[in-house]
Amino acid sequence: MHLALWDRPPSDCLRRAAEDQGLLVECHDAMTCARLLQERQVDVALIPTTAVLLGGDTLRILPEAAVSSWSYPYARIALSRGVEQIKSVACPEPSAQEALMARIILQEHYGRRPVFVARPEAELRHAADDGCLLIGPELPGDSTLGTMLDLGQEWYELAQYPMVWGLFVTLADAATPGIAKQVKAVVREAEVLAGAWPVDPSFYADSLRLRMDDVVIASLSRIREYLYYYKVTSELGELPIFMTEGRENNAPWWAAS
């Protein structure tokens, strides 16, 4: 199996687990991972949740695996003058999911509707906006750019579920039980590695979640509802989760023993 993962946390432990199992792995930004899957250059890709939910019938979510967390130190909104004064937010250009979730959180949790302005990465921290969306493994401390809002923690406080950042996806005509089992095996080993990961140990051991369970499904449902409410999607369709053939009542693969 050929797997495409993100070139930033929290893919580190997933990559190690996949390589330990002899799988071919390459790491890229999220947009490239999605493109490689569409071009059939990889079998499975880790793709941002919102992109998957906008993918229609062309994609299948592999069960038993998802990247979610209760907090997320790699995506924060820096507020120079506090949330009450926020009117504009600078955001990096390739940040569709984080910008959308920041918009939802600011409106639903704080009653604010700032304008989001796409800017080059180098200009983010120097722009004259009231806030900026920072994404990456090395973000400044809370006092550097003012108040910091952790998008993962903010989603949890809003929805009462962990934020689902990414899903393991295949093309609809390429999904097989064998691929689903391989991804499940990678995730199980990655969970063990995450429990003793040397970098950001509190995040990897206490906040990061790599399984798709009822809590993740509930969070995905809330995300879908917000996408519909914010007119990002035109309808509330079913989650395109891969189902195996011949199971009673078409039960989800993750529910099987």
PDB file of C-alpha atoms in Angstrom:
ATOM      1  CA  MET A   1       0.000   0.000   0.000  1.00  0.00           C
ATOM      2  CA  HIS A   2       1.195   3.485  -0.908  1.00  0.00           C
ATOM      3  CA  LEU A   3       0.235   6.087   1.699  1.00  0.00           C
ATOM      4  CA  ALA A   4       0.347   9.911   1.622  1.00  0.00           C
ATOM      5  CA  LEU A   5       0.557  11.695   4.992  1.00  0.00           C
ATOM      6  CA  TRP A   6       0.933  15.316   6.055  1.00  0.00           C
ATOM      7  CA  ASP A   7       4.423  16.742   6.362  1.00  0.00           C
ATOM      8  CA  ARG A   8       3.637  18.209   9.795  1.00  0.00           C
ATOM      9  CA  PRO A   9       2.409  16.980  13.164  1.00  0.00           C
ATOM     10  CA  PRO A  10       0.675  14.859  14.113  1.00  0.00           C
ATOM     11  CA  SER A  11       1.705  12.618  11.208  1.00  0.00           C
ATOM     12  CA  ASP A  12       5.066  11.785  12.781  1.00  0.00           C
ATOM     13  CA  CYS A  13       3.961   8.697  14.674  1.00  0.00           C
ATOM     14  CA  LEU A  14       1.775   7.556  11.774  1.00  0.00           C
ATOM     15  CA  ARG A  15       4.708   7.708   9.383  1.00  0.00           C
ATOM     16  CA  ARG A  16       6.925   5.760  11.763  1.00  0.00           C
ATOM     17  CA  ALA A  17       4.251   3.085  12.201  1.00  0.00           C
ATOM     18  CA  ALA A  18       3.640   2.763   8.448  1.00  0.00           C
ATOM     19  CA  GLU A  19       7.344   2.473   7.698  1.00  0.00           C
ATOM     20  CA  ASP A  20       7.753  -0.126  10.461  1.00  0.00           C
ATOM     21  CA  GLN A  21       5.131  -2.202   8.652  1.00  0.00           C
ATOM     22  CA  GLY A  22       6.955  -1.930   5.348  1.00  0.00           C
ATOM     23  CA  LEU A  23       4.513   0.429   3.647  1.00  0.00           C
ATOM     24  CA  LEU A  24       5.560   3.010   1.089  1.00  0.00           C
ATOM     25  CA  VAL A  25       4.993   6.457   2.639  1.00  0.00           C
ATOM     26  CA  GLU A  26       5.434  10.001   1.383  1.00  0.00           C
ATOM     27  CA  CYS A  27       4.682  13.216   3.233  1.00  0.00           C
ATOM     28  CA  HIS A  28       3.353  16.457   1.719  1.00  0.00           C
ATOM     29  CA  ASP A  29       1.070  19.354   2.500  1.00  0.00           C
ATOM     30  CA  ALA A  30      -2.608  18.427   2.723  1.00  0.00           C
ATOM     31  CA  MET A  31      -3.496  19.748  -0.736  1.00  0.00           C
ATOM     32  CA  THR A  32      -0.773  17.666  -2.373  1.00  0.00           C
ATOM     33  CA  CYS A  33      -1.934  14.545  -0.533  1.00  0.00           C
ATOM     34  CA  ALA A  34      -5.431  15.067  -1.932  1.00  0.00           C
ATOM     35  CA  ARG A  35      -4.090  15.649  -5.430  1.00  0.00           C
ATOM     36  CA  LEU A  36      -1.929  12.517  -5.363  1.00  0.00           C
ATOM     37  CA  LEU A  37      -4.965  10.456  -4.413  1.00  0.00           C
ATOM     38  CA  GLN A  38      -7.088  11.915  -7.197  1.00  0.00           C
ATOM     39  CA  GLU A  39      -4.283  11.217  -9.667  1.00  0.00           C
ATOM     40  CA  ARG A  40      -4.060   7.619  -8.365  1.00  0.00           C
ATOM     41  CA  GLN A  41      -0.413   8.025  -7.426  1.00  0.00           C
ATOM     42  CA  VAL A  42      -1.155   6.761  -3.911  1.00  0.00           C
ATOM     43  CA  ASP A  43      -3.660   4.236  -2.566  1.00  0.00           C
ATOM     44  CA  VAL A  44      -4.607   6.066   0.629  1.00  0.00           C
ATOM     45  CA  ALA A  45      -4.216   9.688   1.688  1.00  0.00           C
ATOM     46  CA  LEU A  46      -4.742  11.599   4.908  1.00  0.00           C
ATOM     47  CA  ILE A  47      -7.028  14.438   3.827  1.00  0.00           C
ATOM     48  CA  PRO A  48      -8.543  17.338   5.837  1.00  0.00           C
ATOM     49  CA  THR A  49     -12.015  16.498   7.091  1.00  0.00           C
ATOM     50  CA  THR A  50     -13.772  19.392   5.388  1.00  0.00           C
ATOM     51  CA  ALA A  51     -12.192  18.497   2.027  1.00  0.00           C
ATOM     52  CA  VAL A  52     -13.447  14.926   2.382  1.00  0.00           C
ATOM     53  CA  LEU A  53     -16.968  16.085   3.225  1.00  0.00           C
ATOM     54  CA  LEU A  54     -16.904  18.225   0.071  1.00  0.00           C
ATOM     55  CA  GLY A  55     -15.585  15.357  -2.060  1.00  0.00           C
ATOM     56  CA  GLY A  56     -18.978  13.828  -2.804  1.00  0.00           C
ATOM     57  CA  ASP A  57     -19.208  10.254  -4.075  1.00  0.00           C
ATOM     58  CA  THR A  58     -15.671  10.096  -5.422  1.00  0.00           C
ATOM     59  CA  LEU A  59     -14.097   9.313  -2.030  1.00  0.00           C
ATOM     60  CA  ARG A  60     -14.481   6.695   0.683  1.00  0.00           C
ATOM     61  CA  ILE A  61     -13.502   7.208   4.309  1.00  0.00           C
ATOM     62  CA  LEU A  62     -11.682   4.198   5.709  1.00  0.00           C
ATOM     63  CA  PRO A  63     -13.172   3.173   9.069  1.00  0.00           C
ATOM     64  CA  GLU A  64     -11.357   2.677  12.370  1.00  0.00           C
ATOM     65  CA  ALA A  65      -8.885   5.481  11.643  1.00  0.00           C
ATOM     66  CA  ALA A  66      -9.045   9.275  11.964  1.00  0.00           C
ATOM     67  CA  VAL A  67      -6.863  12.089  13.305  1.00  0.00           C
ATOM     68  CA  SER A  68      -8.664  14.006  16.031  1.00  0.00           C
ATOM     69  CA  SER A  69      -7.693  15.779  19.234  1.00  0.00           C
ATOM     70  CA  TRP A  70      -9.070  17.569  22.267  1.00  0.00           C
ATOM     71  CA  SER A  71      -6.561  20.384  21.793  1.00  0.00           C
ATOM     72  CA  TYR A  72      -4.248  21.278  18.921  1.00  0.00           C
ATOM     73  CA  PRO A  73      -1.096  23.346  19.456  1.00  0.00           C
ATOM     74  CA  TYR A  74      -0.474  23.462  15.694  1.00  0.00           C
ATOM     75  CA  ALA A  75      -3.407  25.725  14.755  1.00  0.00           C
ATOM     76  CA  ARG A  76      -4.128  28.860  16.773  1.00  0.00           C
ATOM     77  CA  ILE A  77      -5.706  32.260  16.352  1.00  0.00           C
ATOM     78  CA  ALA A  78      -3.456  35.022  17.714  1.00  0.00           C
ATOM     79  CA  LEU A  79      -5.489  38.029  18.887  1.00  0.00           C
ATOM     80  CA  SER A  80      -3.559  41.249  19.300  1.00  0.00           C
ATOM     81  CA  ARG A  81      -6.430  43.172  20.926  1.00  0.00           C
ATOM     82  CA  GLY A  82      -8.692  40.506  22.355  1.00  0.00           C
ATOM     83  CA  VAL A  83     -11.634  38.711  20.834  1.00  0.00           C
ATOM     84  CA  GLU A  84     -14.103  41.557  21.464  1.00  0.00           C
ATOM     85  CA  GLN A  85     -12.164  43.874  19.142  1.00  0.00           C
ATOM     86  CA  ILE A  86     -11.545  41.456  16.301  1.00  0.00           C
ATOM     87  CA  LYS A  87     -12.641  42.695  12.871  1.00  0.00           C
ATOM     88  CA  SER A  88     -10.152  41.031  10.545  1.00  0.00           C
ATOM     89  CA  VAL A  89      -8.023  37.878  10.662  1.00  0.00           C
ATOM     90  CA  ALA A  90      -5.001  37.260   8.455  1.00  0.00           C
ATOM     91  CA  CYS A  91      -4.697  33.644   7.396  1.00  0.00           C
ATOM     92  CA  PRO A  92      -2.192  31.707   5.285  1.00  0.00           C
ATOM     93  CA  GLU A  93      -3.462  31.098   1.756  1.00  0.00           C
ATOM     94  CA  PRO A  94      -3.512  27.248   1.828  1.00  0.00           C
ATOM     95  CA  SER A  95      -5.539  26.915   5.059  1.00  0.00           C
ATOM     96  CA  ALA A  96      -9.113  26.229   3.976  1.00  0.00           C
ATOM     97  CA  GLN A  97     -10.054  23.910   6.851  1.00  0.00           C
ATOM     98  CA  GLU A  98      -8.438  25.898   9.643  1.00  0.00           C
ATOM     99  CA  ALA A  99      -9.837  29.189   8.340  1.00  0.00           C
ATOM    100  CA  LEU A 100     -13.339  27.717   8.090  1.00  0.00           C
ATOM    101  CA  MET A 101     -13.203  26.289  11.609  1.00  0.00           C
ATOM    102  CA  ALA A 102     -11.827  29.574  12.951  1.00  0.00           C
ATOM    103  CA  ARG A 103     -14.727  31.412  11.330  1.00  0.00           C
ATOM    104  CA  ILE A 104     -17.264  29.010  12.842  1.00  0.00           C
ATOM    105  CA  ILE A 105     -15.684  29.140  16.296  1.00  0.00           C
ATOM    106  CA  LEU A 106     -15.447  32.932  16.396  1.00  0.00           C
ATOM    107  CA  GLN A 107     -19.068  33.339  15.327  1.00  0.00           C
ATOM    108  CA  GLU A 108     -20.672  30.506  17.298  1.00  0.00           C
ATOM    109  CA  HIS A 109     -18.563  30.704  20.446  1.00  0.00           C
ATOM    110  CA  TYR A 110     -17.855  34.419  20.661  1.00  0.00           C
ATOM    111  CA  GLY A 111     -20.468  36.089  18.458  1.00  0.00           C
ATOM    112  CA  ARG A 112     -17.804  37.710  16.251  1.00  0.00           C
ATOM    113  CA  ARG A 113     -17.812  37.821  12.442  1.00  0.00           C
ATOM    114  CA  PRO A 114     -14.403  39.074  11.324  1.00  0.00           C
ATOM    115  CA  VAL A 115     -13.252  39.239   7.727  1.00  0.00           C
ATOM    116  CA  PHE A 116     -10.634  36.614   6.850  1.00  0.00           C
ATOM    117  CA  VAL A 117      -7.849  37.965   4.656  1.00  0.00           C
ATOM    118  CA  ALA A 118      -5.526  35.538   2.852  1.00  0.00           C
ATOM    119  CA  ARG A 119      -1.904  36.664   3.111  1.00  0.00           C
ATOM    120  CA  PRO A 120       1.510  35.173   2.290  1.00  0.00           C
ATOM    121  CA  GLU A 121       2.990  33.219   5.171  1.00  0.00           C
ATOM    122  CA  ALA A 122       5.809  35.731   5.666  1.00  0.00           C
ATOM    123  CA  GLU A 123       3.360  38.601   6.204  1.00  0.00           C
ATOM    124  CA  LEU A 124       1.023  36.962   8.712  1.00  0.00           C
ATOM    125  CA  ARG A 125       2.618  38.166  11.924  1.00  0.00           C
ATOM    126  CA  HIS A 126       3.285  41.652  10.579  1.00  0.00           C
ATOM    127  CA  ALA A 127      -0.101  42.404   9.028  1.00  0.00           C
ATOM    128  CA  ALA A 128      -2.274  45.181  10.445  1.00  0.00           C
ATOM    129  CA  ASP A 129      -5.146  42.789  11.194  1.00  0.00           C
ATOM    130  CA  ASP A 130      -6.680  42.270  14.621  1.00  0.00           C
ATOM    131  CA  GLY A 131      -5.704  38.619  14.579  1.00  0.00           C
ATOM    132  CA  CYS A 132      -3.869  36.022  12.558  1.00  0.00           C
ATOM    133  CA  LEU A 133      -4.321  32.310  12.024  1.00  0.00           C
ATOM    134  CA  LEU A 134      -1.093  30.467  12.718  1.00  0.00           C
ATOM    135  CA  ILE A 135      -0.543  26.910  11.528  1.00  0.00           C
ATOM    136  CA  GLY A 136       2.543  24.771  11.985  1.00  0.00           C
ATOM    137  CA  PRO A 137       4.693  22.791  14.399  1.00  0.00           C
ATOM    138  CA  GLU A 138       6.540  25.752  15.894  1.00  0.00           C
ATOM    139  CA  LEU A 139       4.103  28.421  17.006  1.00  0.00           C
ATOM    140  CA  PRO A 140       5.052  31.259  19.396  1.00  0.00           C
ATOM    141  CA  GLY A 141       4.163  31.229  23.070  1.00  0.00           C
ATOM    142  CA  ASP A 142       0.924  32.740  24.338  1.00  0.00           C
ATOM    143  CA  SER A 143       2.508  36.100  25.192  1.00  0.00           C
ATOM    144  CA  THR A 144       4.284  36.689  21.885  1.00  0.00           C
ATOM    145  CA  LEU A 145       1.371  37.879  19.756  1.00  0.00           C
ATOM    146  CA  GLY A 146      -1.316  38.434  22.370  1.00  0.00           C
ATOM    147  CA  THR A 147      -4.104  36.060  23.328  1.00  0.00           C
ATOM    148  CA  MET A 148      -3.955  32.641  21.672  1.00  0.00           C
ATOM    149  CA  LEU A 149      -7.026  30.558  20.874  1.00  0.00           C
ATOM    150  CA  ASP A 150      -6.281  26.870  20.339  1.00  0.00           C
ATOM    151  CA  LEU A 151      -8.651  25.744  17.558  1.00  0.00           C
ATOM    152  CA  GLY A 152      -8.834  22.185  18.877  1.00  0.00           C
ATOM    153  CA  GLN A 153      -9.714  23.258  22.396  1.00  0.00           C
ATOM    154  CA  GLU A 154     -12.159  25.876  21.107  1.00  0.00           C
ATOM    155  CA  TRP A 155     -13.985  23.266  18.987  1.00  0.00           C
ATOM    156  CA  TYR A 156     -14.208  20.959  21.999  1.00  0.00           C
ATOM    157  CA  GLU A 157     -15.698  23.747  24.112  1.00  0.00           C
ATOM    158  CA  LEU A 158     -18.189  24.549  21.354  1.00  0.00           C
ATOM    159  CA  ALA A 159     -19.189  21.048  20.244  1.00  0.00           C
ATOM    160  CA  GLN A 160     -18.175  18.888  23.241  1.00  0.00           C
ATOM    161  CA  TYR A 161     -16.319  16.567  20.885  1.00  0.00           C
ATOM    162  CA  PRO A 162     -12.695  16.337  19.724  1.00  0.00           C
ATOM    163  CA  MET A 163     -11.932  18.161  16.495  1.00  0.00           C
ATOM    164  CA  VAL A 164     -11.496  15.751  13.587  1.00  0.00           C
ATOM    165  CA  TRP A 165      -8.591  17.139  11.578  1.00  0.00           C
ATOM    166  CA  GLY A 166      -8.084  14.429   8.988  1.00  0.00           C
ATOM    167  CA  LEU A 167      -9.502  11.213   7.588  1.00  0.00           C
ATOM    168  CA  PHE A 168      -7.862   8.302   5.807  1.00  0.00           C
ATOM    169  CA  VAL A 169      -9.407   8.172   2.361  1.00  0.00           C
ATOM    170  CA  THR A 170      -9.342   6.115  -0.825  1.00  0.00           C
ATOM    171  CA  LEU A 171     -11.057   6.641  -4.134  1.00  0.00           C
ATOM    172  CA  ALA A 172     -14.501   5.048  -4.148  1.00  0.00           C
ATOM    173  CA  ASP A 173     -13.607   2.377  -6.702  1.00  0.00           C
ATOM    174  CA  ALA A 174     -10.363   1.478  -4.952  1.00  0.00           C
ATOM    175  CA  ALA A 175     -11.564   0.813  -1.403  1.00  0.00           C
ATOM    176  CA  THR A 176     -11.103  -2.787  -0.249  1.00  0.00           C
ATOM    177  CA  PRO A 177     -11.279  -4.628   3.092  1.00  0.00           C
ATOM    178  CA  GLY A 178      -7.556  -5.335   2.744  1.00  0.00           C
ATOM    179  CA  ILE A 179      -6.663  -1.649   2.566  1.00  0.00           C
ATOM    180  CA  ALA A 180      -8.940  -0.920   5.526  1.00  0.00           C
ATOM    181  CA  LYS A 181      -7.163  -3.594   7.579  1.00  0.00           C
ATOM    182  CA  GLN A 182      -3.732  -2.205   6.699  1.00  0.00           C
ATOM    183  CA  VAL A 183      -4.700   1.306   7.764  1.00  0.00           C
ATOM    184  CA  LYS A 184      -6.182  -0.067  10.983  1.00  0.00           C
ATOM    185  CA  ALA A 185      -2.887  -1.837  11.733  1.00  0.00           C
ATOM    186  CA  VAL A 186      -0.909   1.373  11.119  1.00  0.00           C
ATOM    187  CA  VAL A 187      -3.162   3.336  13.452  1.00  0.00           C
ATOM    188  CA  ARG A 188      -2.940   0.755  16.231  1.00  0.00           C
ATOM    189  CA  GLU A 189       0.857   0.830  16.145  1.00  0.00           C
ATOM    190  CA  ALA A 190       0.890   4.633  15.911  1.00  0.00           C
ATOM    191  CA  GLU A 191      -1.220   4.821  19.074  1.00  0.00           C
ATOM    192  CA  VAL A 192       1.442   2.888  20.955  1.00  0.00           C
ATOM    193  CA  LEU A 193       4.179   5.144  19.580  1.00  0.00           C
ATOM    194  CA  ALA A 194       2.212   8.304  20.418  1.00  0.00           C
ATOM    195  CA  GLY A 195       1.999   7.270  24.065  1.00  0.00           C
ATOM    196  CA  ALA A 196       5.774   7.704  24.386  1.00  0.00           C
ATOM    197  CA  TRP A 197       6.444  10.267  21.644  1.00  0.00           C
ATOM    198  CA  PRO A 198       9.419  12.460  22.676  1.00  0.00           C
ATOM    199  CA  VAL A 199       8.144  15.720  21.109  1.00  0.00           C
ATOM    200  CA  ASP A 200       5.098  17.465  22.651  1.00  0.00           C
ATOM    201  CA  PRO A 201       4.465  14.423  24.872  1.00  0.00           C
ATOM    202  CA  SER A 202       1.394  15.888  26.569  1.00  0.00           C
ATOM    203  CA  PHE A 203      -0.321  16.408  23.203  1.00  0.00           C
ATOM    204  CA  TYR A 204       0.585  13.034  21.725  1.00  0.00           C
ATOM    205  CA  ALA A 205      -0.200  11.039  24.869  1.00  0.00           C
ATOM    206  CA  ASP A 206      -3.207  12.925  26.252  1.00  0.00           C
ATOM    207  CA  SER A 207      -4.919  14.838  23.437  1.00  0.00           C
ATOM    208  CA  LEU A 208      -4.276  13.070  20.134  1.00  0.00           C
ATOM    209  CA  ARG A 209      -6.761  10.379  19.074  1.00  0.00           C
ATOM    210  CA  LEU A 210      -6.212   8.115  16.068  1.00  0.00           C
ATOM    211  CA  ARG A 211      -9.248   5.837  16.102  1.00  0.00           C
ATOM    212  CA  MET A 212     -12.622   6.387  14.500  1.00  0.00           C
ATOM    213  CA  ASP A 213     -15.194   5.677  17.205  1.00  0.00           C
ATOM    214  CA  ASP A 214     -18.625   6.935  18.210  1.00  0.00           C
ATOM    215  CA  VAL A 215     -17.147  10.181  19.531  1.00  0.00           C
ATOM    216  CA  VAL A 216     -15.436  10.897  16.204  1.00  0.00           C
ATOM    217  CA  ILE A 217     -18.597  10.037  14.261  1.00  0.00           C
ATOM    218  CA  ALA A 218     -20.554  12.447  16.474  1.00  0.00           C
ATOM    219  CA  SER A 219     -17.991  15.183  15.868  1.00  0.00           C
ATOM    220  CA  LEU A 220     -18.115  14.572  12.124  1.00  0.00           C
ATOM    221  CA  SER A 221     -21.890  14.947  12.252  1.00  0.00           C
ATOM    222  CA  ARG A 222     -21.561  18.302  14.007  1.00  0.00           C
ATOM    223  CA  ILE A 223     -19.007  19.474  11.452  1.00  0.00           C
ATOM    224  CA  ARG A 224     -21.368  18.452   8.619  1.00  0.00           C
ATOM    225  CA  GLU A 225     -24.191  20.395  10.258  1.00  0.00           C
ATOM    226  CA  TYR A 226     -22.082  23.544  10.459  1.00  0.00           C
ATOM    227  CA  LEU A 227     -20.920  23.169   6.854  1.00  0.00           C
ATOM    228  CA  TYR A 228     -24.553  23.022   5.808  1.00  0.00           C
ATOM    229  CA  TYR A 229     -25.573  25.928   8.056  1.00  0.00           C
ATOM    230  CA  TYR A 230     -22.749  28.064   6.681  1.00  0.00           C
ATOM    231  CA  LYS A 231     -23.748  27.120   3.101  1.00  0.00           C
ATOM    232  CA  VAL A 232     -20.449  25.389   2.414  1.00  0.00           C
ATOM    233  CA  THR A 233     -22.456  22.321   1.391  1.00  0.00           C
ATOM    234  CA  SER A 234     -25.904  22.261  -0.179  1.00  0.00           C
ATOM    235  CA  GLU A 235     -27.241  19.192   1.624  1.00  0.00           C
ATOM    236  CA  LEU A 236     -26.712  16.916   4.612  1.00  0.00           C
ATOM    237  CA  GLY A 237     -25.707  13.665   2.975  1.00  0.00           C
ATOM    238  CA  GLU A 238     -24.456  10.457   4.527  1.00  0.00           C
ATOM    239  CA  LEU A 239     -20.830  10.171   5.551  1.00  0.00           C
ATOM    240  CA  PRO A 240     -19.044   8.331   2.707  1.00  0.00           C
ATOM    241  CA  ILE A 241     -17.601   5.639   4.966  1.00  0.00           C
ATOM    242  CA  PHE A 242     -16.448   2.460   3.262  1.00  0.00           C
ATOM    243  CA  MET A 243     -18.731  -0.503   3.963  1.00  0.00           C
ATOM    244  CA  THR A 244     -17.811  -4.124   3.359  1.00  0.00           C
ATOM    245  CA  GLU A 245     -20.155  -6.313   1.400  1.00  0.00           C
ATOM    246  CA  GLY A 246     -22.361  -8.963   2.940  1.00  0.00           C
ATOM    247  CA  ARG A 247     -22.621  -7.540   6.453  1.00  0.00           C
ATOM    248  CA  GLU A 248     -25.978  -7.742   8.170  1.00  0.00           C
ATOM    249  CA  ASN A 249     -27.916  -4.488   7.787  1.00  0.00           C
ATOM    250  CA  ASN A 250     -24.883  -3.069   5.981  1.00  0.00           C
ATOM    251  CA  ALA A 251     -23.201  -2.560   9.339  1.00  0.00           C
ATOM    252  CA  PRO A 252     -20.124  -0.300   9.369  1.00  0.00           C
ATOM    253  CA  TRP A 253     -16.763  -2.029   9.058  1.00  0.00           C
ATOM    254  CA  TRP A 254     -15.596  -0.476  12.335  1.00  0.00           C
ATOM    255  CA  ALA A 255     -18.479  -2.158  14.202  1.00  0.00           C
ATOM    256  CA  ALA A 256     -17.296  -5.628  13.193  1.00  0.00           C
ATOM    257  CA  SER A 257     -15.523  -7.819  15.682  1.00  0.00           C
TER     258      SER A 257
END
